[in-house]
XYZ file of C-alpha atoms in Angstrom:
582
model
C 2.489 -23.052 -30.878
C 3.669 -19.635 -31.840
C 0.323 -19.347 -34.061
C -1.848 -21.461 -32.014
C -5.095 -19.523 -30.352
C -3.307 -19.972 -27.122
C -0.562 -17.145 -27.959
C -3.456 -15.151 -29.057
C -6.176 -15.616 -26.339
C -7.722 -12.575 -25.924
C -5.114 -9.814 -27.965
C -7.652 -6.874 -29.079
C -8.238 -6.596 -32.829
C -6.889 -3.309 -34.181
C -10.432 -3.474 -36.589
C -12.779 -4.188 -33.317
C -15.592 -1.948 -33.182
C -17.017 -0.774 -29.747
C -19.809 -3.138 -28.590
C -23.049 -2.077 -28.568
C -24.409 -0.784 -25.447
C -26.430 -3.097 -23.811
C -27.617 -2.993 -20.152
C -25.826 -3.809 -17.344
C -26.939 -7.582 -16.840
C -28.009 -6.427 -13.160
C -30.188 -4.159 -13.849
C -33.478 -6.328 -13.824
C -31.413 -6.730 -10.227
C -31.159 -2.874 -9.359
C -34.723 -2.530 -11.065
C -36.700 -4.988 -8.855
C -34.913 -5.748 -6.524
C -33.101 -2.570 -4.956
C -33.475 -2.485 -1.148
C -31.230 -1.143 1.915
C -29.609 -4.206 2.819
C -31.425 -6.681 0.588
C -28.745 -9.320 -0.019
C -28.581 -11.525 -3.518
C -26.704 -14.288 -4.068
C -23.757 -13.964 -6.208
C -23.970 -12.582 -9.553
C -21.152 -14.762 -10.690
C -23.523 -18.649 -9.925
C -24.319 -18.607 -13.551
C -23.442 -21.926 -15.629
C -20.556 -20.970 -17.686
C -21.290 -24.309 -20.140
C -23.642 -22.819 -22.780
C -26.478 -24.485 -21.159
C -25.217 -28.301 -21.305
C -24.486 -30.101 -17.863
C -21.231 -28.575 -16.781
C -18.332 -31.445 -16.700
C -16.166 -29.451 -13.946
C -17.302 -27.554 -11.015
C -16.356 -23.993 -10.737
C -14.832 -23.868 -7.025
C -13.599 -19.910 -6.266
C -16.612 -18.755 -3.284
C -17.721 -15.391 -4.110
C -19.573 -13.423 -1.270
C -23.157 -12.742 -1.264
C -24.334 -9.015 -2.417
C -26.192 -6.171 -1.410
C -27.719 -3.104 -3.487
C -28.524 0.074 -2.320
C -32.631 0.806 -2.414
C -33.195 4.105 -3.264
C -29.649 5.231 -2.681
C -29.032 3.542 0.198
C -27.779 0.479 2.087
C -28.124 0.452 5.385
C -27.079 -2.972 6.854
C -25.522 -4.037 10.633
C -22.285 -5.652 10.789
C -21.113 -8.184 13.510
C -17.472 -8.601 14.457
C -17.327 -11.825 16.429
C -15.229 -14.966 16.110
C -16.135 -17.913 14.072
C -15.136 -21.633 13.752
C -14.343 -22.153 10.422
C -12.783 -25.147 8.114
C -9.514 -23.291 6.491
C -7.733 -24.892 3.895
C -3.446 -24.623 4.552
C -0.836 -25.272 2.574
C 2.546 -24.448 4.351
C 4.526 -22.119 1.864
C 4.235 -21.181 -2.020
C 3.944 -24.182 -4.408
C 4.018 -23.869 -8.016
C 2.501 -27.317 -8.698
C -0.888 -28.663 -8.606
C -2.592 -29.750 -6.647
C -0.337 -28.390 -4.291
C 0.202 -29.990 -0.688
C -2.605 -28.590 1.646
C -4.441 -29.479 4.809
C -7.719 -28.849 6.504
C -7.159 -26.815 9.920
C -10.375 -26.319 12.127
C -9.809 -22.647 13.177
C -11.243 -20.008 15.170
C -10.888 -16.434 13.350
C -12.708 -13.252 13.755
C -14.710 -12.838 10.815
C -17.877 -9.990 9.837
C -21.280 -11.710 9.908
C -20.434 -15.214 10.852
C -19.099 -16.043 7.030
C -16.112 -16.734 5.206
C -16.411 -13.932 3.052
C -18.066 -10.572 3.957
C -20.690 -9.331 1.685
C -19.724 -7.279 -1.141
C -21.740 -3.731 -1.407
C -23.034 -2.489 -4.442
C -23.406 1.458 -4.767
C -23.354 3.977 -7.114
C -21.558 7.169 -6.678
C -24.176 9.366 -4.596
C -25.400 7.035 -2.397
C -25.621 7.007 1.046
C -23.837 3.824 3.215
C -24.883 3.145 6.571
C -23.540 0.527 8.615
C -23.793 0.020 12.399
C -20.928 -1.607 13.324
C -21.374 -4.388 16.617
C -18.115 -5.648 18.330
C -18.939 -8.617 20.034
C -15.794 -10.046 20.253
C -14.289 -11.266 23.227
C -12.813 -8.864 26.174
C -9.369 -7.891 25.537
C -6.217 -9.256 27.024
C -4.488 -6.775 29.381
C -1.219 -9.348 29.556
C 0.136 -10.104 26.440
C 2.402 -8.038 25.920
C 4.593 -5.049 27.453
C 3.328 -2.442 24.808
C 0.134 -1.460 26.253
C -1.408 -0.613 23.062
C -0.810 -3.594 21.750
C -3.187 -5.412 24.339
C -6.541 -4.260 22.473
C -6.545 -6.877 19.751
C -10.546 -6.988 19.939
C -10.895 -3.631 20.162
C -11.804 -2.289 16.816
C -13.044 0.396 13.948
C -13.994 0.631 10.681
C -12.323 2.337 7.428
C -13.590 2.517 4.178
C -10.425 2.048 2.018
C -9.943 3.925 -1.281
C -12.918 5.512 -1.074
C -13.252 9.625 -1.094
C -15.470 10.455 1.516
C -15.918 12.484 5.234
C -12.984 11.483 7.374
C -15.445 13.338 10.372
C -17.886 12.798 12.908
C -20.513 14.052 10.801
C -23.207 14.461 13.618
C -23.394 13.467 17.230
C -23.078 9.529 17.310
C -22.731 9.203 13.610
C -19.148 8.442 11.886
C -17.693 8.981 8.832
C -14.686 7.354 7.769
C -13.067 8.045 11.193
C -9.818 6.314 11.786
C -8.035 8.776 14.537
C -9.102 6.483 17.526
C -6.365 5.907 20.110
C -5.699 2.038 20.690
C -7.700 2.188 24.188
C -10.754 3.703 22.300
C -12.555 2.521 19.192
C -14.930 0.411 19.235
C -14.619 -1.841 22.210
C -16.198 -5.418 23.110
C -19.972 -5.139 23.527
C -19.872 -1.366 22.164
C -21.460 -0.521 18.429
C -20.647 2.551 16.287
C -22.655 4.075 13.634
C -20.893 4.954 10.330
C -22.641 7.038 7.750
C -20.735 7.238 4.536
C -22.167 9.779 1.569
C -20.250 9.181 -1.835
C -20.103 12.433 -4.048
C -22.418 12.467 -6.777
C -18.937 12.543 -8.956
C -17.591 10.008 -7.245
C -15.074 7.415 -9.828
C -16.789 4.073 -10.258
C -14.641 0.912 -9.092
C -13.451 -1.374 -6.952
C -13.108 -0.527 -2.832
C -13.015 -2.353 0.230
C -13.591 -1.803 3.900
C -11.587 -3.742 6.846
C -10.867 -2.697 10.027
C -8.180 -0.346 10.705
C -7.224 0.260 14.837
C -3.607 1.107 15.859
C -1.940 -1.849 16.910
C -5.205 -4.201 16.548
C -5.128 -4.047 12.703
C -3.167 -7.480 11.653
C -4.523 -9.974 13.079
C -7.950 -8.640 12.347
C -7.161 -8.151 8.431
C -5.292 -11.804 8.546
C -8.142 -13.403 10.331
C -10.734 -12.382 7.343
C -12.432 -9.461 8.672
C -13.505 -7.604 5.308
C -15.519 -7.217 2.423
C -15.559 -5.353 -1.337
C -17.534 -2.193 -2.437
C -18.337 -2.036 -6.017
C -19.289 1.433 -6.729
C -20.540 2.283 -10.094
C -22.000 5.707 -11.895
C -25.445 7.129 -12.952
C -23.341 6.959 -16.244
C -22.553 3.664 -16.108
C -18.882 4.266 -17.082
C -16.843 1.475 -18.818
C -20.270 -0.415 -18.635
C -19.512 -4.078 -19.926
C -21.622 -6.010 -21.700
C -23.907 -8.499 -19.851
C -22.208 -11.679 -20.960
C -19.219 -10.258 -19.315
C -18.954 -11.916 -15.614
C -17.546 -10.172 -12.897
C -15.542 -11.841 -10.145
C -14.059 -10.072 -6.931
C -11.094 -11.914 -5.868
C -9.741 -11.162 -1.913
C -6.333 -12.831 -1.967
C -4.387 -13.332 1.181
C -2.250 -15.787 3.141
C -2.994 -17.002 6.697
C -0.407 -17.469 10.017
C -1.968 -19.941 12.431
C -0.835 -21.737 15.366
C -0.792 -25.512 14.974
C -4.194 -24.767 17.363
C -5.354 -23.073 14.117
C -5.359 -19.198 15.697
C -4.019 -16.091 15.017
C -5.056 -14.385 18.012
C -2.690 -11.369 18.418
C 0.193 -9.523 16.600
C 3.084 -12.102 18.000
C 1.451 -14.282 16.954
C 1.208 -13.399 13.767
C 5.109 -12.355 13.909
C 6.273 -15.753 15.047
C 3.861 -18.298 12.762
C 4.423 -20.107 9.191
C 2.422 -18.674 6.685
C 0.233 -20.353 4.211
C -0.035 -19.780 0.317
C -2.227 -17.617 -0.895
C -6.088 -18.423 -1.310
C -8.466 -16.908 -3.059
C -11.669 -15.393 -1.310
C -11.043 -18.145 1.077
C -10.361 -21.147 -1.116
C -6.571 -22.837 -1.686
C -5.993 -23.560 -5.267
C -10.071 -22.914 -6.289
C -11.066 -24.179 -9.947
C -12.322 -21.214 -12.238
C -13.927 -22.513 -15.649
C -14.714 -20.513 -18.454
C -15.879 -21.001 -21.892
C -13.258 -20.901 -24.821
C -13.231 -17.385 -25.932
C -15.224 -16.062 -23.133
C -14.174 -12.585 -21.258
C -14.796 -12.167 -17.732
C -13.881 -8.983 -15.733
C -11.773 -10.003 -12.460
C -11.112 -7.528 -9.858
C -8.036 -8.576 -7.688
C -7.844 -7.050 -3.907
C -4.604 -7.646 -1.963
C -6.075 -8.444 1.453
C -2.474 -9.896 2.590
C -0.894 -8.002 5.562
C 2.621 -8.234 4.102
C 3.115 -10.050 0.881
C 2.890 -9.166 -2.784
C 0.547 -10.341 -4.936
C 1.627 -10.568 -9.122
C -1.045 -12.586 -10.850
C -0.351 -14.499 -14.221
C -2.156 -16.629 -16.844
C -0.450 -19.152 -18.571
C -0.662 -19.180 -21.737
C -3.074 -15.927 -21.835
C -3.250 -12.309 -21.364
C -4.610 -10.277 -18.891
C -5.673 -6.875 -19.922
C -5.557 -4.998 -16.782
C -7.442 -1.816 -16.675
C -7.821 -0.168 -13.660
C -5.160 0.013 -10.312
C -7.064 1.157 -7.060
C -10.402 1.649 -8.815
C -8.819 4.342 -11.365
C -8.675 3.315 -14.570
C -5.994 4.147 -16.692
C -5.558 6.791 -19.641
C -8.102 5.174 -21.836
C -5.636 1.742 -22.802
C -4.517 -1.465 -21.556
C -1.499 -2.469 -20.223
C -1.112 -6.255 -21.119
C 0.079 -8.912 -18.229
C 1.037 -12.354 -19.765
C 4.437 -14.042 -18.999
C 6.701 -11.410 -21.124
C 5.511 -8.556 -18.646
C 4.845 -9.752 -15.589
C 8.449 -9.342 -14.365
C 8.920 -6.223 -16.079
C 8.849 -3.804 -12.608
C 12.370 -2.247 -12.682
C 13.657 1.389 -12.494
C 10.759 3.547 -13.722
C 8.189 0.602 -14.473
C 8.013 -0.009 -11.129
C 5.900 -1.580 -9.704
C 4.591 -2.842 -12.954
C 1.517 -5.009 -12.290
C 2.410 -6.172 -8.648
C -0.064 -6.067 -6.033
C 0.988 -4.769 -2.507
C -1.436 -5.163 1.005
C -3.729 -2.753 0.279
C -4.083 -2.671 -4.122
C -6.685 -3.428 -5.902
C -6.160 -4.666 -9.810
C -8.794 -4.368 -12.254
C -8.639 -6.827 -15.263
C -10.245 -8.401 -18.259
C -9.173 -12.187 -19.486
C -10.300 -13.899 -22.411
C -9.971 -17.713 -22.232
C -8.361 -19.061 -25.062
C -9.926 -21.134 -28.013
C -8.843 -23.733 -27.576
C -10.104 -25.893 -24.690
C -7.890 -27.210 -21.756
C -6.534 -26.678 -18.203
C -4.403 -23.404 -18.073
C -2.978 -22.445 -14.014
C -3.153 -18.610 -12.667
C -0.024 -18.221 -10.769
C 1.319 -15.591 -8.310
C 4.560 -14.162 -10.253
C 7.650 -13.767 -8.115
C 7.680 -10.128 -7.123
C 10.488 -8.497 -4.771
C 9.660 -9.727 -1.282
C 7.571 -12.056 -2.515
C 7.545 -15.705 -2.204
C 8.441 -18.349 -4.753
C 6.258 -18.722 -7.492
C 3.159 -20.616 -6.637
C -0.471 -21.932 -8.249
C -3.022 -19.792 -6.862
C -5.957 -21.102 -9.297
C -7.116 -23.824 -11.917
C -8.561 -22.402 -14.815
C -10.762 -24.731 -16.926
C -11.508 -23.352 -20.282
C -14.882 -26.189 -21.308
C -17.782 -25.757 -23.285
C -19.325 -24.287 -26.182
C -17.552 -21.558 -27.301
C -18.629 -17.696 -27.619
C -18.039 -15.247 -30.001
C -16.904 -12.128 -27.933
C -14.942 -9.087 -28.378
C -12.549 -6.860 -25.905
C -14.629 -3.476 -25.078
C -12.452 -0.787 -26.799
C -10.317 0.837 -24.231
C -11.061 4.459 -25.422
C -14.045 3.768 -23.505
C -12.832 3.946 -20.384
C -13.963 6.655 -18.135
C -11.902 10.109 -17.782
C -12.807 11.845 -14.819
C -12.794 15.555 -13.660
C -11.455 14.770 -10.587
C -8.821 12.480 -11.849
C -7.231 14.464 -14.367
C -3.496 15.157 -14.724
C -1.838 17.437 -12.238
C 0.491 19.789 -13.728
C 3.520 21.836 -12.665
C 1.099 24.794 -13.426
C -1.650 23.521 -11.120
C 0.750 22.637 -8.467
C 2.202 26.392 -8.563
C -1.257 28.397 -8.655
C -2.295 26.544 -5.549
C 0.476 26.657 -3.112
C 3.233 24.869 -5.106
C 3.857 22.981 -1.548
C 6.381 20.389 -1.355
C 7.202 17.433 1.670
C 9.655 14.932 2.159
C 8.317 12.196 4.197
C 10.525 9.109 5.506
C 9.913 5.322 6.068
C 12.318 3.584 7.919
C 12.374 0.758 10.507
C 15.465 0.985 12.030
C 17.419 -0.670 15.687
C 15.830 1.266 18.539
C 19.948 3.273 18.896
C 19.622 4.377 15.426
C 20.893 8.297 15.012
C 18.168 8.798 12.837
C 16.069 8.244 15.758
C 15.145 10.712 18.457
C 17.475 10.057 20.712
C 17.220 9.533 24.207
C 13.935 7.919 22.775
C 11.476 9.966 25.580
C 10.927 8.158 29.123
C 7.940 5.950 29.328
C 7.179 6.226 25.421
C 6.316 2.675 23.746
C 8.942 2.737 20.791
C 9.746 -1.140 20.574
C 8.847 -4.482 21.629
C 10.830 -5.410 24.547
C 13.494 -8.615 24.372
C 11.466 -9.705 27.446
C 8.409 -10.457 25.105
C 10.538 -13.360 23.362
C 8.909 -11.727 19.899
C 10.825 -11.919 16.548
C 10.104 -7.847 16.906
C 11.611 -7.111 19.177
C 14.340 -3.730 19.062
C 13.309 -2.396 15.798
C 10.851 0.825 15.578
C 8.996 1.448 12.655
C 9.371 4.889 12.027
C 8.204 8.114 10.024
C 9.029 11.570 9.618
C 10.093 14.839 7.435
C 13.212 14.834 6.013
C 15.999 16.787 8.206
C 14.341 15.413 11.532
C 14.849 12.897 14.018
C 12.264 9.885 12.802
C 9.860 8.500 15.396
C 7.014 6.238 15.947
C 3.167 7.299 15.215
C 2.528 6.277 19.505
C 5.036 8.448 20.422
C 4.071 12.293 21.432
C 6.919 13.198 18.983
C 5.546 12.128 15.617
C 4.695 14.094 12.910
C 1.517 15.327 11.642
C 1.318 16.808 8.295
C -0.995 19.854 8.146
C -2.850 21.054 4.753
C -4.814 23.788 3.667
C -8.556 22.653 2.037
C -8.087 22.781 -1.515
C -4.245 22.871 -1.701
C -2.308 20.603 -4.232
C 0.913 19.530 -3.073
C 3.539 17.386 -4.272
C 5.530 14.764 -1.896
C 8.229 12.364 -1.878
C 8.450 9.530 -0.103
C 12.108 7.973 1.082
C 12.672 4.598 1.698
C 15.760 3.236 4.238
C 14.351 -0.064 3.622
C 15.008 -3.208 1.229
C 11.458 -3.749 1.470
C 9.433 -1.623 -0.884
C 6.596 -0.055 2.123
C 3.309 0.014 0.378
C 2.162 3.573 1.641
C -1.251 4.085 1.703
C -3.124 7.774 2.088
C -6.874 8.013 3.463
C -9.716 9.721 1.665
C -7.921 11.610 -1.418
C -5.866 9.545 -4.530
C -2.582 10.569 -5.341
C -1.387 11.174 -8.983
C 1.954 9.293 -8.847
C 4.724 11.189 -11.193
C 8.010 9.674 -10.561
C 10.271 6.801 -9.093
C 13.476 7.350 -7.578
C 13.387 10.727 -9.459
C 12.763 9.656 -12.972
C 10.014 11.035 -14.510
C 7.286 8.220 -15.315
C 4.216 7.891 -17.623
C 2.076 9.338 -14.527
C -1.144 7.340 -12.725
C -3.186 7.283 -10.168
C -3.673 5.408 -6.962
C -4.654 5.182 -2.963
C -1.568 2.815 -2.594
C 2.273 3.048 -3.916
C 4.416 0.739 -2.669
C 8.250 1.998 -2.225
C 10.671 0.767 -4.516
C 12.774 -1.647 -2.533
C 16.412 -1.949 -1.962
C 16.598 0.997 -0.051
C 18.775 2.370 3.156
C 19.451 5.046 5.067
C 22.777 6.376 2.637
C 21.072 5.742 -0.774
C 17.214 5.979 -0.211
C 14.905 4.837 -3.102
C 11.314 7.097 -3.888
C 8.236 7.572 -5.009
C 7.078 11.412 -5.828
C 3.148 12.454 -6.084
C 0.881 14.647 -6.272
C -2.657 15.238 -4.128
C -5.506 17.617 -4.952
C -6.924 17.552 -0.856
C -10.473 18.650 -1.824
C -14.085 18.647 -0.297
C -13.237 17.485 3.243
C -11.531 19.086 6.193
C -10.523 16.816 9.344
C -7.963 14.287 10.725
C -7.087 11.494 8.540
C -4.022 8.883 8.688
C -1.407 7.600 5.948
C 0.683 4.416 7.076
C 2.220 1.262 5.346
C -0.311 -1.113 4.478
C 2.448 -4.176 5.481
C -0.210 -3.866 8.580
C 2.782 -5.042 10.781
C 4.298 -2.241 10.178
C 1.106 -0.074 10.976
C 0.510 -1.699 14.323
C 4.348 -1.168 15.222
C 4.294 2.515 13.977
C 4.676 3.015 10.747
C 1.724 5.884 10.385
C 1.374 9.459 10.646
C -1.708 12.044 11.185
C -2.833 14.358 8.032
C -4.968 17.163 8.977
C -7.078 19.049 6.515
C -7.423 22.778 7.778
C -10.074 25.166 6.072
């Protein structure tokens, strides 16, 4: 086997030429098709056989699209609950199949589907969306944290994506995520979000899910949200058109045996499933031997990792968080996949919130191969997320060159000189949940403040506050009247470090500008950009671990949030204000 075409599925050759250049295989789409809110079925229901009758199904749902006409989509989207037929299998297995059930459930969902529809722009265009809550009054009772008792209230952010944090115009939103929990977007109300990418906008993958203090788990865990695929007038990295693209959402659900999820105690105090993929447990891919397809991965999970692995293959991932990396690969296969200690970290895991961008070749040689979710730390066991039937006739085709990836103006190294000719500015920032009589904690914690969930609520969190702040204060919660807010001038590029008191590794996640990530636990690393970083883990309050990067904060002034994107830890308090100051 050590020669076999299965050890060398997919390995660029060092004497590849670039491919030609042909047209993006949409374009007859884009060309003839192109209208504000016009929605296509997937580009991915092509028969992978080479024209003969296909002997196994390909099973992994993929969500419907719409293209911008004329620069624009402008579409409504309907918040609402939904009876649906959910596959669950009760923990990670790493066989298949594995052991799953069908659960008749009732989830809040976007549109009435399983999977929201994916949107298709290109940097410069213009997203409208008007967004219609009709779910179901809120309940006043549930629990003794008043903000936690707006679980249908809602809002809408546009993760990853650099745009007006504002309300642009009377009415009109931006990507506006400073609501208090007793505002947003409440039952029966509808907001209007206008969204304007810069004409210099980086092409990749986004998505958009909803994003209200203490509302914001259950509504992510129930299925409320969707991709954006933005590309370029350039058409950067632009594949060839026998390359398929899939966008995989991958995510676990907690459900009552009465198949809900209904609130964040819920959530809290329920089994989890495995993971599924857009939807599906254990879906069947199939591919043709030798055949590349272009998979982007979005961790949609409110608390686990995500590490995905190909036996028997290699995945050439390109991109983390829609930025592509320095103009190479960096190779996943079952040699590297572990590979995330010290200043590797966090290799190629997935935390809530990444996105992974990827190319796999199938192998030559014909068979059934499984994708698997690695162990990563704080993961679950090892499990079989995917079948992957490699069938057919097979194609000739070649890896794209990676020197073609994109560099971008706007993503380009930030130096120590940079940093010092515009402000040189430097934070400390700390993550910590800690026992409501920590020291580190303001303390008295302030009369009639909502730090903790009470033992009274019979939750499994209750006494702990999820906590931020600069280092050399007293840490507090983002409800309380004492949390921070970090203020910074347009234009400035600072440089911050993040502590964690934690053993799990908090993926934190800042709105609206990237951050260029530099170092771990103070070791210098081969620098790279991204919207989310999770923490390294194994930290605590006498030997913190860290994560130090940099920000350009450019083009937009206004109120903006960073939090953990373990949502939990959101809801609970784990989130601070940035403001942007001209």
């Amino acid at each position: 086997m050590n020669t076999s075409d299965r050890q060398r599925a997919g390995q660029p050759s060092a004497a590849a030429t670039d491919p030609a250049d042909p047209k993006r295989r949409n374009v007859l789409r884009w060309s003839l098709g192109l209208s504000a809110g016009l929605i296509l079925p997937p580009l991915a229901g092509c028969d992978s056989s080479g024209g003969d009758a296909q002997a196994t199904a390909d099973t992994l749902p993929e969500a419907s699209r719409i293209y911008a006409r004329k620069g624009l989509i402008d579409i409504d989207l309907v918040a609402a609950y939904a009876s649906k037929s959910v596959p669950f299998a009760a923990g990670a297995q790493d066989a298949y199949p594995g052991q799953s059930r069908s659960i008749s459930a009732d989830l809040r969902s976007y549109n009435g589907g399983l999977l929201a529809p994916t949107l298709c722009l290109n940097a410069g265009d213009t997203l409208r969306i008007l967004l219609k809550n009709r779910l179901p009054g809120n309940d006043a009772k549930y629990s003794s944290l008043s903000y936690l008792n707006y679980q249908n209230s809602t809002n809408l952010h546009f993760h990853g994506l650099h745009v007006d944090p504002k309300e642009i115009r009377p009415g009109v939103y931006g990507d506006y995520m400073v609501d208090s929990a007793d505002a947003g977007v409440k039952p029966g109300a509808d907001r209007q979000h206008e969204i304007n990418l810069p004409a210099d906008h980086t092409n990749g993958i986004y998505w958009y899910h909803p994003h209200l203090h203490g509302s914001t788990t259950t509504q992510v865990l129930n299925g409320m949200f969707g991709a954006i695929l933005v590309s370029t007038p350039r058409n950067d990295f632009d594949l060839s058109g026998d390359i398929r693209e899939r966008v995989i959402f991958v995510h676990r659900l907690n459900l009552t045996d009465q198949g809900r999820s209904d609130n964040l105690y819920e959530y809290a105090d329920n089994n989890n499933s495995g993971f599924v993929l857009n939807g599906a447990y254990q879906p069947t891919i199939v591919m043709r031997p030798g055949e590349i397809q272009n998979w982007h991965f979005l961790n949609s999970d409110v608390f686990y990792p995500f590490s995905p692995v190909l036996d028997e293959h290699t995945l050439w991932y390109y991109a983390r968080d829609g930025n592509v990396f320095a103009r190479k690969y960096q190779a996943i296969n079952a040699d590297t996949v572990a590979q995330t200690d010290g200043r590797l970290w966090p290799g190629s895991v997935m935390y809530p919130g990444n996105r992974d961008s990827m190319l796999v070749q199938a192998s030559k040689t014909p068979g059934t191969y499984y994708l698997r979710a690695a162990k990563a730390p704080s993961g679950m066991s090892q499990e079989i997320v995917a079948r992957v039937v490699v069938e057919g006739a097979p194609v000739e085709m070649d890896l794209p060159s990676p020197h073609r990836l994109p560099l971008y103006n706007s993503h380009l190294p930030i130096t120590d000189a940079e940093l010092a000719q515009n402000g040189g500015k430097t934070r400390a920032v700390i993550l910590a949940i800690l026992d409501k009589d920590s020291p580190l904690l303001v303390q008295p914690i302030p009369a009639g403040e909502e730090w903790f969930v009470p033992e009274t609520d019979n939750a499994s969190l209750a006494n702990s506050v999820f906590s931020t702040g600069n280092q050399g204060t007293r840490l507090a919660p983002f409800q309380s009247a004492l949390a921070a807010t970090q203020t910074v001038a347009l234009n400035a590029v600072e440089e911050w470090t993040l502590y964690n008191l934690n053993g799990y590794p908090h993926p934190f996640h800042i709105h609206v500008n990237d951050c260029y990530v530099i170092k771990v636990n103070g070791e210098d690393i081969e620098p790279y950009w991204a919207d989310t970083i999770p923490l390294p883990p194994n930290g605590s309050p006498e030997k913190p671990t860290s994560v130090t990067f940099r920000t350009r904060y450019t083009d937009f002034t206004g109120k903006f949030v960073w939090h953990c994107h373990a949502l939990d830890h959101e809801d609970m308090g784990m989130m601070e204000l940035v403001e942007v100051v001209a």
